[in-house]
mmCIF file of C-alpha atoms in Angstrom:
data_model
loop_
_atom_site.group_PDB
_atom_site.id
_atom_site.type_symbol
_atom_site.label_atom_id
_atom_site.label_comp_id
_atom_site.label_asym_id
_atom_site.label_seq_id
_atom_site.Cartn_x
_atom_site.Cartn_y
_atom_site.Cartn_z
ATOM 1 C CA UNK A 102 5.137 5.777 1.430
ATOM 2 C CA UNK A 103 5.533 9.523 1.929
ATOM 3 C CA UNK A 104 5.759 10.146 -1.819
ATOM 4 C CA UNK A 105 2.588 8.137 -2.398
ATOM 5 C CA UNK A 106 0.746 10.182 0.208
ATOM 6 C CA UNK A 107 1.952 13.431 -1.339
ATOM 7 C CA UNK A 108 0.878 12.215 -4.795
ATOM 8 C CA UNK A 109 -2.660 11.446 -3.567
ATOM 9 C CA UNK A 110 -2.936 14.964 -2.090
ATOM 10 C CA UNK A 111 -1.605 16.544 -5.300
ATOM 11 C CA UNK A 112 -3.593 14.499 -7.841
ATOM 12 C CA UNK A 113 -6.725 13.535 -5.916
ATOM 13 C CA UNK A 114 -6.343 9.986 -7.223
ATOM 14 C CA UNK A 115 -6.233 6.750 -5.219
ATOM 15 C CA UNK A 116 -2.761 5.271 -4.837
ATOM 16 C CA UNK A 117 -1.618 1.718 -4.193
ATOM 17 C CA UNK A 118 1.773 0.242 -3.372
ATOM 18 C CA UNK A 119 3.424 -2.817 -1.855
ATOM 19 C CA UNK A 120 6.461 -2.894 0.349
ATOM 20 C CA UNK A 121 8.260 -4.468 3.276
ATOM 21 C CA UNK A 122 8.001 -3.221 6.865
ATOM 22 C CA UNK A 123 9.897 -4.329 9.950
ATOM 23 C CA UNK A 124 7.321 -5.518 12.486
ATOM 24 C CA UNK A 125 8.828 -6.489 15.856
ATOM 25 C CA UNK A 126 12.083 -7.524 14.189
ATOM 26 C CA UNK A 127 10.431 -9.505 11.377
ATOM 27 C CA UNK A 128 10.121 -8.314 7.781
ATOM 28 C CA UNK A 129 6.491 -8.431 6.653
ATOM 29 C CA UNK A 130 5.087 -7.351 3.261
ATOM 30 C CA UNK A 131 2.121 -4.985 3.087
ATOM 31 C CA UNK A 132 -0.294 -3.793 0.409
ATOM 32 C CA UNK A 133 -1.023 -0.085 1.005
ATOM 33 C CA UNK A 134 -4.111 1.668 -0.350
ATOM 34 C CA UNK A 135 -4.396 5.480 -0.066
ATOM 35 C CA UNK A 136 -7.763 7.077 -0.863
ATOM 36 C CA UNK A 137 -8.403 10.836 -1.052
ATOM 37 C CA UNK A 138 -11.156 12.408 1.040
ATOM 38 C CA UNK A 139 -12.453 15.614 -0.552
ATOM 39 C CA UNK A 140 -14.599 18.561 0.456
ATOM 40 C CA UNK A 141 -17.615 19.727 -1.570
ATOM 41 C CA UNK A 142 -15.328 21.683 -3.931
ATOM 42 C CA UNK A 143 -13.309 18.547 -4.707
ATOM 43 C CA UNK A 144 -10.202 19.640 -2.778
ATOM 44 C CA UNK A 145 -8.398 16.806 -1.006
ATOM 45 C CA UNK A 146 -8.624 17.524 2.725
ATOM 46 C CA UNK A 147 -7.337 14.208 4.059
ATOM 47 C CA UNK A 148 -6.276 10.748 2.958
ATOM 48 C CA UNK A 149 -7.606 7.439 4.237
ATOM 49 C CA UNK A 150 -4.947 4.740 4.357
ATOM 50 C CA UNK A 151 -5.478 0.991 4.618
ATOM 51 C CA UNK A 152 -2.606 -1.473 4.877
ATOM 52 C CA UNK A 153 -2.993 -5.234 4.613
ATOM 53 C CA UNK A 154 -0.364 -7.842 5.514
ATOM 54 C CA UNK A 155 0.279 -9.891 2.364
ATOM 55 C CA UNK A 156 3.386 -11.733 3.583
ATOM 56 C CA UNK A 157 1.773 -15.182 3.390
ATOM 57 C CA UNK A 158 0.443 -14.539 -0.116
ATOM 58 C CA UNK A 159 3.877 -13.374 -1.309
ATOM 59 C CA UNK A 160 5.520 -16.404 0.312
ATOM 60 C CA UNK A 161 3.031 -18.805 -1.328
ATOM 61 C CA UNK A 162 3.574 -17.150 -4.728
ATOM 62 C CA UNK A 163 7.356 -17.446 -4.409
ATOM 63 C CA UNK A 164 7.032 -21.120 -3.439
ATOM 64 C CA UNK A 165 4.860 -21.832 -6.489
ATOM 65 C CA UNK A 166 7.287 -20.029 -8.826
ATOM 66 C CA UNK A 167 10.247 -21.950 -7.407
ATOM 67 C CA UNK A 168 8.374 -25.223 -7.977
ATOM 68 C CA UNK A 169 7.846 -24.318 -11.643
ATOM 69 C CA UNK A 170 11.582 -23.996 -12.308
#
C-alpha cells in the first residue's frame, strides 16, 4: 500500500489495488482507492483513501469458478 500512496503523490493519478488484510485474526480482502487532492497549482498536497471489504465478492467468485470446473 505504501508504494501505491507514493505513486499517487509522484504522478498525481488515482491508484487502485486489491489485497488481503488481517482484521481481528481473520483474513479479509479489500479494494483500495487512492485519489490525489491538489492545490490550485496542481501539486498533490494530500491523498484521500477509501477501502472497501470485498471478501464476500471474492469468495462468491471463487465458488462460481470452482463450480465451472
